[in-house]
Structures are given as structure tokens and as C-alpha cells.
């Protein structure tokens, strides 16, 4: 239960709430994420119904197959075994993807952040709090991804029985990486199969997003290595439920306390000098004692 208590304490600190208001704040914080996922589910179902109605070829498919087609379309996997054949169907698919692709990226990337948060909570609970990173390590992202391919191999070869294990692992990789050659395609025979495939592919894309995030951290480090940090006033931070620049935050704090921003900046500089001097005196005192 240690990770739970760690997460709970961090949540209450972030939301500035007491134990009494914990459940209420948790519900309030969960609503946007739940609504986002429900919106995506509704959008996929709505798209399946519309595309089956406007295109004869898609309309001839069973609903589970059409549902998988809709999902693989907005995730850009696109196996190619099902596709719109009429001008009306192609036009509808075009407009559907313009909204659907950003929506699915937004929702799955947001869900991927929960994977990162879970890792950080576990590491903070059982490791050194000061060494906690801000993202999932690159090696762990690779491990999760390859484990996911293995699970896909078992699902497609053993449970669904549609292909050999190696081909199933290959199909998992081609699908999750959104390459989608179409040479090996999981075909849902039932609603259960369709939901299992969609859940599997969604989880894979979520893990892949954490891998890209880990790579992004390394790229950012390499890009700025050896450079002096400038443009502090334009750095964006999350404060009070919205994004502010450091300059805007200082102005906001100054207005709150009834002082001009220039005086507040001077005060912060003086405070920085005081802390630096105090640290220097402490180190000097300890050196004398030793």
C-alpha cells in the first residue's frame, strides 16, 4: 500500500486539499480524463455507424470488423483490407480523420502519462526520492514494448488462433508501430475479439508514446548541451490550472501582494543573494569544525 499512500499524499499536495476533501477532489480531477476517453469511444462508434451507412463496401462488413476498421483508420494503422470505395465514403472518411486522428493522439498520449506517473510513484515509494526522474526510462519503455509484442503473439496465436506465434509477434509490431503492411491482419470474429484487439492496440500505442517521450528527453538534452540558459521570462509553467510564463507569474504575484513587478524581482534577487551567503557561511563553519 506504500505506492498508494505516496500517490495520495502527492495528490493532496498538488490539489491543496485535506483528507476530508480527498474523494471530492479526486472525482473532480478524474472527470476530464474520463470524459476524454468516453468522447473517443463515442467518436469511434459514431464513425463506424456513419461509414457503414455512406459506403456500401464498409456496410457489408460485420459491425466488429467495421469497428476495428474505424479504429485502425484514426490511429493511422490502416491495414487496407477494408477501405471506402465510393466518393461519398472517401469524403466522409477524410473529414472523419481530420478530427479523429488528433483526438486519438490526445487521448492515448494523455493515458500514457498515467503510465509515467505510476512509474514515478512506485520509484518514489521504494527508491531514493531525490533521484526520481520526470519520465519513463528508455530501457523500461523498450521492455514494456517487447513484453507487449509477446502478449500480442499469445493473443493472436493461442486465443484467437489466427496465425503462428512468430507471425503474431510480427503482426503486433507492425500494428502498434502503425506501419500496417496488411500482409497479416487480425480479423475479429466476435465483439469480444474486436474489443480485445482494440484494447491491445491502444495499449501498444500508449507504450509507444512513452518511448517517444523518453527519446524526446534525450534529444532535448543533446540539443541544449553546453548552452547557457536564456529566456527565463518566457519559460512556461503550469500554475492554477493554466499555463503561464514566468514573467506573467511574477506580474500576477506582484498584483496579488500590491507591489510592482520590478520591486518583486529585486526582492527575489536579494533573497537569492541571502540564501547564497547563508549557504557559504554554513559551508565555511562546517569546514572549520572538520
JSON list of C-alpha atoms in Angstrom, two decimals, residues 75-80 172-183:
[
{"chain": "A", "resi": 75, "resn": "UNK", "atom": "CA", "xyz": [-4.73, 5.51, -35.37]},
{"chain": "A", "resi": 76, "resn": "UNK", "atom": "CA", "xyz": [-3.14, 5.53, -38.88]},
{"chain": "A", "resi": 77, "resn": "UNK", "atom": "CA", "xyz": [-2.52, 1.76, -38.76]},
{"chain": "A", "resi": 78, "resn": "UNK", "atom": "CA", "xyz": [-4.65, 1.21, -41.86]},
{"chain": "A", "resi": 79, "resn": "UNK", "atom": "CA", "xyz": [-4.39, -2.48, -42.75]},
{"chain": "A", "resi": 80, "resn": "UNK", "atom": "CA", "xyz": [-6.03, -1.86, -46.14]},
{"chain": "A", "resi": 172, "resn": "UNK", "atom": "CA", "xyz": [1.79, -6.94, -33.22]},
{"chain": "A", "resi": 173, "resn": "UNK", "atom": "CA", "xyz": [4.90, -4.93, -34.07]},
{"chain": "A", "resi": 174, "resn": "UNK", "atom": "CA", "xyz": [3.61, -3.86, -37.49]},
{"chain": "A", "resi": 175, "resn": "UNK", "atom": "CA", "xyz": [0.28, -2.84, -35.95]},
{"chain": "A", "resi": 176, "resn": "UNK", "atom": "CA", "xyz": [1.49, -0.98, -32.85]},
{"chain": "A", "resi": 177, "resn": "UNK", "atom": "CA", "xyz": [4.17, 0.88, -34.81]},
{"chain": "A", "resi": 178, "resn": "UNK", "atom": "CA", "xyz": [1.35, 1.97, -37.19]},
{"chain": "A", "resi": 179, "resn": "UNK", "atom": "CA", "xyz": [3.23, 0.58, -40.21]},
{"chain": "A", "resi": 180, "resn": "UNK", "atom": "CA", "xyz": [0.27, -1.62, -41.12]},
{"chain": "A", "resi": 181, "resn": "UNK", "atom": "CA", "xyz": [1.51, -3.50, -44.20]},
{"chain": "A", "resi": 182, "resn": "UNK", "atom": "CA", "xyz": [-1.68, -5.53, -44.35]},
{"chain": "A", "resi": 183, "resn": "UNK", "atom": "CA", "xyz": [0.06, -8.86, -45.02]}
]
